[in-house]
Amino acid sequence: MRKNTLLIIVFVFLLVGIVVGWIFFFRSRNSENNEPVPGFSMLPTNNSAISPKTEVSSAPIPQFLKLWDGEVASPAIASKTIVFFDKTHGVFRSLLPLLDVFKEGKLSETVFSNTFSIVLSPNYKMSLIGLYQGQTKRFAVFDFQQNLSRLLPEFVKDAAWSSDSNQLLINHFEPQQETFYFSTANIDGTKESKILEIRLTDAVMFYAPKSAILFYQKPAPDLPSERFFNFDLKTKKLTVVDPTSIGPNIGGFGFDMLPSPSGESIIFSSTDQTGSKLSTFVFNLKTNRIVSALIRRRSLRPRDCLSNTGKAKFRAMIHSLNLISEPAR
């Protein structure tokens, strides 16, 4: 009797186990065929198919303007301070190198818009600013120390600093008479004195030290610069130099020049008609000879400027303010 009872109990347990197993089997199959229903979950999910959202900044990309000829990214060296013009915001800024860190500051609160050129004075206290008033080109002098700007007269077609920063060399234009001439004047445009009458409608001028001016006619597109001029203010002697006669493989295309602070030499560069074969030289104005040939690079002005002593040449790398000092030779 006990044996039969024990067998019945074992059979019941086996039967219950089989039934429970089949029920679990069918429930698991149904759960695999059903689509998951979104809902609250205590477990974190990681969906690799969804890429993270990237925020795009709408802030303008900073642009910097050369202080000695109005192009991009070249600082001017004033003792230990680097001065530059922030074209994005229209203000003058400075960088003070402290060990390996540059401390940035704002030189003035005055905002200049629609500018096309910025030329720092040799004493680093003022700036000659070219700007548009409507469709008209005008020039103004801004004094950093006084935070004051002076608009020059309308007859000023172009201007350049004297070496002592006390005068301006002016390309004077009278539209009614259609006359052009060079003159000197005070930094506010007063006390103008005519020095040379020459018809250059788009002259590039430099007021070199030791009483001389350098200038050339900016050529039309695809045309070469045929010559540049050296005018001695004391002797009134005008010297004409043909760039193509200076040396082999020198063309008058892409012509660019920058006088040294001593007034005895200039850095100039030019290319051939195709824009290749760039030649960059230091040229002695007294001997009319090439002093040295510089390393060939893509352009002269976006990278090179002379120190105030003329003994070193600084190169500003575009999109950064890394300075490399090289012998001026």
GROMACS .gro file of C-alpha atoms in nm:
model
  329
    1MET     CA    1   0.000   0.000   0.000
    2ARG     CA    2   0.277   0.241   0.093
    3LYS     CA    3   0.464   0.152  -0.223
    4ASN     CA    4   0.163   0.237  -0.445
    5THR     CA    5   0.111   0.567  -0.263
    6LEU     CA    6   0.477   0.663  -0.316
    7LEU     CA    7   0.453   0.585  -0.689
    8ILE     CA    8   0.137   0.797  -0.722
    9ILE     CA    9   0.309   1.093  -0.552
   10VAL     CA   10   0.614   1.067  -0.782
   11PHE     CA   11   0.387   1.044  -1.089
   12VAL     CA   12   0.193   1.354  -0.984
   13PHE     CA   13   0.516   1.553  -0.938
   14LEU     CA   14   0.643   1.444  -1.281
   15LEU     CA   15   0.311   1.536  -1.443
   16VAL     CA   16   0.308   1.880  -1.280
   17GLY     CA   17   0.668   1.939  -1.394
   18ILE     CA   18   0.585   1.844  -1.752
   19VAL     CA   19   0.278   2.074  -1.759
   20VAL     CA   20   0.473   2.365  -1.611
   21GLY     CA   21   0.754   2.311  -1.864
   22TRP     CA   22   0.516   2.318  -2.161
   23ILE     CA   23   0.345   2.631  -2.030
   24PHE     CA   24   0.684   2.808  -1.995
   25PHE     CA   25   0.784   2.695  -2.345
   26PHE     CA   26   0.475   2.837  -2.514
   27ARG     CA   27   0.493   3.165  -2.319
   28SER     CA   28   0.857   3.218  -2.421
   29ARG     CA   29   0.775   3.165  -2.790
   30ASN     CA   30   0.496   3.420  -2.778
   31SER     CA   31   0.721   3.679  -2.616
   32GLU     CA   32   0.982   3.638  -2.894
   33ASN     CA   33   0.724   3.700  -3.171
   34ASN     CA   34   0.577   4.015  -3.013
   35GLU     CA   35   0.735   4.357  -3.094
   36PRO     CA   36   0.875   4.544  -2.797
   37VAL     CA   37   0.650   4.816  -2.659
   38PRO     CA   38   0.827   5.135  -2.562
   39GLY     CA   39   0.782   5.232  -2.206
   40PHE     CA   40   0.959   5.324  -1.888
   41SER     CA   41   1.269   5.120  -1.814
   42MET     CA   42   1.496   5.120  -1.516
   43LEU     CA   43   1.786   5.003  -1.733
   44PRO     CA   44   1.989   5.247  -1.944
   45THR     CA   45   1.967   5.189  -2.319
   46ASN     CA   46   2.240   5.243  -2.574
   47ASN     CA   47   2.119   5.278  -2.932
   48SER     CA   48   2.429   5.285  -3.153
   49ALA     CA   49   2.219   5.365  -3.460
   50ILE     CA   50   2.148   5.717  -3.331
   51SER     CA   51   2.448   5.948  -3.383
   52PRO     CA   52   2.514   6.218  -3.125
   53LYS     CA   53   2.395   6.568  -3.219
   54THR     CA   54   2.676   6.809  -3.298
   55GLU     CA   55   2.622   7.175  -3.215
   56VAL     CA   56   2.752   7.416  -3.480
   57SER     CA   57   2.870   7.751  -3.350
   58SER     CA   58   2.730   8.056  -3.527
   59ALA     CA   59   3.010   8.284  -3.403
   60PRO     CA   60   3.202   8.461  -3.684
   61ILE     CA   61   3.551   8.341  -3.768
   62PRO     CA   62   3.801   8.606  -3.651
   63GLN     CA   63   3.984   8.799  -3.921
   64PHE     CA   64   4.296   9.002  -3.860
   65LEU     CA   65   4.428   9.289  -4.065
   66LYS     CA   66   4.790   9.383  -4.117
   67LEU     CA   67   4.880   9.711  -3.959
   68TRP     CA   68   5.139   9.808  -4.216
   69ASP     CA   69   4.954   9.747  -4.540
   70GLY     CA   70   4.601   9.636  -4.465
   71GLU     CA   71   4.599   9.269  -4.550
   72VAL     CA   72   4.538   8.963  -4.338
   73ALA     CA   73   4.724   8.841  -4.030
   74SER     CA   74   5.046   9.036  -3.994
   75PRO     CA   75   5.112   9.201  -3.658
   76ALA     CA   76   5.328   9.508  -3.610
   77ILE     CA   77   5.609   9.487  -3.359
   78ALA     CA   78   5.619   9.765  -3.096
   79SER     CA   79   5.891   9.679  -2.842
   80LYS     CA   80   5.734   9.378  -2.666
   81THR     CA   81   5.373   9.435  -2.769
   82ILE     CA   82   5.209   9.298  -3.083
   83VAL     CA   83   4.943   9.532  -3.220
   84PHE     CA   84   4.681   9.421  -3.470
   85PHE     CA   85   4.339   9.517  -3.604
   86ASP     CA   86   4.047   9.282  -3.544
   87LYS     CA   87   3.845   9.322  -3.863
   88THR     CA   88   3.558   9.110  -3.732
   89HIS     CA   89   3.476   9.357  -3.455
   90GLY     CA   90   3.640   9.669  -3.604
   91VAL     CA   91   3.868   9.742  -3.307
   92PHE     CA   92   4.241   9.760  -3.238
   93ARG     CA   93   4.384   9.493  -3.008
   94SER     CA   94   4.723   9.409  -2.860
   95LEU     CA   95   4.906   9.094  -2.757
   96LEU     CA   96   5.162   9.112  -2.479
   97PRO     CA   97   5.390   8.804  -2.476
   98LEU     CA   98   5.448   8.690  -2.118
   99LEU     CA   99   5.682   8.389  -2.128
  100ASP     CA  100   5.492   8.143  -2.350
  101VAL     CA  101   5.150   8.304  -2.297
  102PHE     CA  102   4.998   8.596  -2.490
  103LYS     CA  103   4.785   8.836  -2.289
  104GLU     CA  104   4.526   9.000  -2.515
  105GLY     CA  105   4.393   9.351  -2.463
  106LYS     CA  106   4.180   9.611  -2.643
  107LEU     CA  107   4.358   9.933  -2.738
  108SER     CA  108   4.045  10.142  -2.795
  109GLU     CA  109   3.668  10.135  -2.784
  110THR     CA  110   3.634  10.312  -3.119
  111VAL     CA  111   3.485  10.084  -3.386
  112PHE     CA  112   3.584  10.128  -3.752
  113SER     CA  113   3.365   9.966  -4.017
  114ASN     CA  114   3.399   9.937  -4.396
  115THR     CA  115   3.778   9.961  -4.374
  116PHE     CA  116   4.005   9.866  -4.664
  117SER     CA  117   4.349   9.950  -4.519
  118ILE     CA  118   4.516   9.998  -4.181
  119VAL     CA  119   4.869  10.145  -4.162
  120LEU     CA  120   5.035  10.188  -3.824
  121SER     CA  121   5.255  10.495  -3.771
  122PRO     CA  122   5.630  10.433  -3.720
  123ASN     CA  123   5.608  10.553  -3.357
  124TYR     CA  124   5.319  10.308  -3.292
  125LYS     CA  125   5.097  10.584  -3.151
  126MET     CA  126   4.861  10.639  -3.446
  127SER     CA  127   4.708  10.459  -3.739
  128LEU     CA  128   4.617  10.570  -4.091
  129ILE     CA  129   4.281  10.415  -4.175
  130GLY     CA  130   4.128  10.380  -4.520
  131LEU     CA  131   3.750  10.343  -4.513
  132TYR     CA  132   3.448  10.369  -4.736
  133GLN     CA  133   3.184  10.638  -4.694
  134GLY     CA  134   2.923  10.504  -4.931
  135GLN     CA  135   3.114  10.450  -5.256
  136THR     CA  136   3.383  10.709  -5.172
  137LYS     CA  137   3.725  10.619  -5.033
  138ARG     CA  138   3.827  10.837  -4.740
  139PHE     CA  139   4.119  10.837  -4.497
  140ALA     CA  140   4.131  10.907  -4.125
  141VAL     CA  141   4.408  10.926  -3.865
  142PHE     CA  142   4.337  10.757  -3.532
  143ASP     CA  143   4.538  10.852  -3.221
  144PHE     CA  144   4.562  10.562  -2.974
  145GLN     CA  145   4.669  10.775  -2.678
  146GLN     CA  146   4.394  11.035  -2.715
  147ASN     CA  147   4.136  10.786  -2.852
  148LEU     CA  148   4.064  11.046  -3.121
  149SER     CA  149   4.012  11.015  -3.497
  150ARG     CA  150   4.055  11.287  -3.763
  151LEU     CA  151   3.899  11.258  -4.109
  152LEU     CA  152   4.138  11.382  -4.379
  153PRO     CA  153   4.021  11.613  -4.662
  154GLU     CA  154   3.848  11.469  -4.967
  155PHE     CA  155   4.142  11.549  -5.198
  156VAL     CA  156   4.349  11.277  -5.025
  157LYS     CA  157   4.341  10.989  -5.272
  158ASP     CA  158   4.608  10.798  -5.077
  159ALA     CA  159   4.852  10.870  -4.795
  160ALA     CA  160   5.164  10.728  -4.627
  161TRP     CA  161   5.349  10.801  -4.302
  162SER     CA  162   5.676  10.989  -4.274
  163SER     CA  163   5.952  10.809  -4.082
  164ASP     CA  164   5.910  11.040  -3.779
  165SER     CA  165   5.527  11.008  -3.779
  166ASN     CA  166   5.491  11.388  -3.793
  167GLN     CA  167   5.384  11.417  -4.157
  168LEU     CA  168   5.190  11.240  -4.428
  169LEU     CA  169   5.285  11.185  -4.789
  170ILE     CA  170   4.967  11.253  -4.987
  171ASN     CA  171   4.858  11.164  -5.337
  172HIS     CA  172   4.650  11.477  -5.404
  173PHE     CA  173   4.367  11.453  -5.657
  174GLU     CA  174   4.156  11.741  -5.789
  175PRO     CA  175   3.862  11.584  -5.977
  176GLN     CA  176   3.751  11.907  -6.148
  177GLN     CA  177   4.094  11.973  -6.302
  178GLU     CA  178   4.179  11.601  -6.316
  179THR     CA  179   4.523  11.673  -6.172
  180PHE     CA  180   4.740  11.452  -5.953
  181TYR     CA  181   5.045  11.548  -5.751
  182PHE     CA  182   5.237  11.438  -5.444
  183SER     CA  183   5.247  11.662  -5.138
  184THR     CA  184   5.338  11.656  -4.771
  185ALA     CA  185   5.104  11.770  -4.494
  186ASN     CA  186   5.047  11.755  -4.121
  187ILE     CA  187   4.874  11.445  -3.988
  188ASP     CA  188   4.540  11.630  -3.993
  189GLY     CA  189   4.583  11.731  -4.360
  190THR     CA  190   4.673  12.096  -4.292
  191LYS     CA  191   4.979  12.290  -4.415
  192GLU     CA  192   5.001  12.096  -4.739
  193SER     CA  193   5.312  12.149  -4.953
  194LYS     CA  194   5.334  12.031  -5.315
  195ILE     CA  195   5.654  11.838  -5.396
  196LEU     CA  196   5.608  11.654  -5.727
  197GLU     CA  197   5.353  11.667  -6.007
  198ILE     CA  198   5.313  11.332  -6.178
  199ARG     CA  199   5.005  11.168  -6.320
  200LEU     CA  200   4.962  10.833  -6.149
  201THR     CA  201   4.596  10.752  -6.103
  202ASP     CA  202   4.653  10.460  -5.865
  203ALA     CA  203   4.995  10.510  -5.705
  204VAL     CA  204   5.139  10.297  -5.426
  205MET     CA  205   5.357  10.528  -5.212
  206PHE     CA  206   5.618  10.495  -4.938
  207TYR     CA  207   5.766  10.789  -4.746
  208ALA     CA  208   6.116  10.650  -4.693
  209PRO     CA  209   6.359  10.793  -4.434
  210LYS     CA  210   6.645  11.021  -4.538
  211SER     CA  211   6.414  11.250  -4.740
  212ALA     CA  212   6.305  11.017  -5.018
  213ILE     CA  213   5.978  10.882  -5.147
  214LEU     CA  214   5.922  10.557  -5.335
  215PHE     CA  215   5.620  10.493  -5.551
  216TYR     CA  216   5.490  10.294  -5.844
  217GLN     CA  217   5.172  10.271  -6.046
  218LYS     CA  218   4.950   9.982  -5.946
  219PRO     CA  219   4.901   9.791  -6.272
  220ALA     CA  220   4.573   9.685  -6.423
  221PRO     CA  221   4.484   9.314  -6.394
  222ASP     CA  222   4.710   9.085  -6.602
  223LEU     CA  223   4.951   9.372  -6.677
  224PRO     CA  224   5.302   9.410  -6.531
  225SER     CA  225   5.445   9.695  -6.325
  226GLU     CA  226   5.678   9.860  -6.574
  227ARG     CA  227   5.885  10.064  -6.327
  228PHE     CA  228   5.907  10.210  -5.980
  229PHE     CA  229   6.039  10.553  -5.883
  230ASN     CA  230   6.277  10.688  -5.620
  231PHE     CA  231   6.248  11.065  -5.564
  232ASP     CA  232   6.504  11.247  -5.349
  233LEU     CA  233   6.335  11.537  -5.170
  234LYS     CA  234   6.664  11.724  -5.117
  235THR     CA  235   6.818  11.700  -5.462
  236LYS     CA  236   6.482  11.673  -5.645
  237LYS     CA  237   6.632  11.386  -5.843
  238LEU     CA  238   6.391  11.127  -5.980
  239THR     CA  239   6.535  10.779  -6.038
  240VAL     CA  240   6.343  10.525  -6.245
  241VAL     CA  241   6.404  10.154  -6.189
  242ASP     CA  242   6.274   9.883  -6.420
  243PRO     CA  243   6.210   9.565  -6.216
  244THR     CA  244   6.281   9.342  -6.516
  245SER     CA  245   6.631   9.494  -6.548
  246ILE     CA  246   6.733   9.411  -6.192
  247GLY     CA  247   6.812   9.046  -6.246
  248PRO     CA  248   6.733   8.730  -6.441
  249ASN     CA  249   6.391   8.566  -6.414
  250ILE     CA  250   6.240   8.879  -6.255
  251GLY     CA  251   5.907   8.987  -6.395
  252GLY     CA  252   5.688   9.284  -6.322
  253PHE     CA  253   5.377   9.081  -6.246
  254GLY     CA  254   5.250   9.050  -5.890
  255PHE     CA  255   5.487   9.331  -5.801
  256ASP     CA  256   5.510   9.427  -5.434
  257MET     CA  257   5.761   9.627  -5.231
  258LEU     CA  258   5.839   9.742  -4.877
  259PRO     CA  259   6.114   9.993  -4.787
  260SER     CA  260   6.347   9.931  -4.494
  261PRO     CA  261   6.338  10.174  -4.198
  262SER     CA  262   6.686  10.297  -4.293
  263GLY     CA  263   6.562  10.405  -4.636
  264GLU     CA  264   6.863  10.247  -4.805
  265SER     CA  265   6.702   9.930  -4.933
  266ILE     CA  266   6.367   9.771  -5.012
  267ILE     CA  267   6.223   9.423  -5.005
  268PHE     CA  268   6.037   9.353  -5.327
  269SER     CA  269   5.883   9.055  -5.497
  270SER     CA  270   5.738   8.977  -5.837
  271THR     CA  271   5.633   8.683  -6.051
  272ASP     CA  272   5.612   8.596  -6.417
  273GLN     CA  273   5.291   8.636  -6.616
  274THR     CA  274   5.157   8.297  -6.507
  275GLY     CA  275   5.188   8.385  -6.138
  276SER     CA  276   5.470   8.137  -6.083
  277LYS     CA  277   5.848   8.180  -6.043
  278LEU     CA  278   5.812   8.411  -5.746
  279SER     CA  279   6.128   8.614  -5.679
  280THR     CA  280   6.179   8.801  -5.350
  281PHE     CA  281   6.486   9.022  -5.306
  282VAL     CA  282   6.644   9.291  -5.093
  283PHE     CA  283   6.743   9.575  -5.328
  284ASN     CA  284   6.989   9.854  -5.241
  285LEU     CA  285   6.857  10.191  -5.360
  286LYS     CA  286   7.199  10.360  -5.364
  287THR     CA  287   7.381  10.102  -5.572
  288ASN     CA  288   7.076   9.975  -5.765
  289ARG     CA  289   7.194   9.623  -5.688
  290ILE     CA  290   7.040   9.317  -5.526
  291VAL     CA  291   7.173   9.268  -5.173
  292SER     CA  292   7.031   8.921  -5.112
  293ALA     CA  293   6.767   8.681  -5.236
  294LEU     CA  294   6.513   8.566  -4.979
  295ILE     CA  295   6.362   8.222  -4.949
  296ARG     CA  296   6.092   8.179  -5.207
  297ARG     CA  297   5.746   8.180  -5.057
  298ARG     CA  298   5.394   8.231  -5.177
  299SER     CA  299   5.383   8.606  -5.111
  300LEU     CA  300   5.577   8.889  -4.954
  301ARG     CA  301   5.328   9.093  -4.757
  302PRO     CA  302   5.112   8.833  -4.580
  303ARG     CA  303   5.421   8.707  -4.398
  304ASP     CA  304   5.707   8.957  -4.377
  305CYS     CA  305   5.767   9.288  -4.204
  306LEU     CA  306   6.085   9.463  -4.096
  307SER     CA  307   6.169   9.546  -3.736
  308ASN     CA  308   6.193   9.912  -3.636
  309THR     CA  309   6.573   9.886  -3.635
  310GLY     CA  310   6.585   9.725  -3.978
  311LYS     CA  311   6.812   9.451  -3.840
  312ALA     CA  312   6.553   9.176  -3.822
  313LYS     CA  313   6.263   9.064  -4.032
  314PHE     CA  314   5.953   8.921  -3.867
  315ARG     CA  315   5.726   8.672  -4.034
  316ALA     CA  316   5.364   8.625  -3.920
  317MET     CA  317   5.216   8.289  -4.013
  318ILE     CA  318   4.862   8.313  -4.147
  319HIS     CA  319   4.583   8.194  -3.910
  320SER     CA  320   4.825   8.209  -3.616
  321LEU     CA  321   5.036   8.474  -3.453
  322ASN     CA  322   5.359   8.280  -3.436
  323LEU     CA  323   5.653   8.513  -3.496
  324ILE     CA  324   5.978   8.402  -3.654
  325SER     CA  325   6.271   8.642  -3.641
  326GLU     CA  326   6.513   8.628  -3.933
  327PRO     CA  327   6.822   8.839  -4.013
  328ALA     CA  328   6.724   9.125  -4.242
  329ARG     CA  329   7.060   9.116  -4.425
   0.00000   0.00000   0.00000
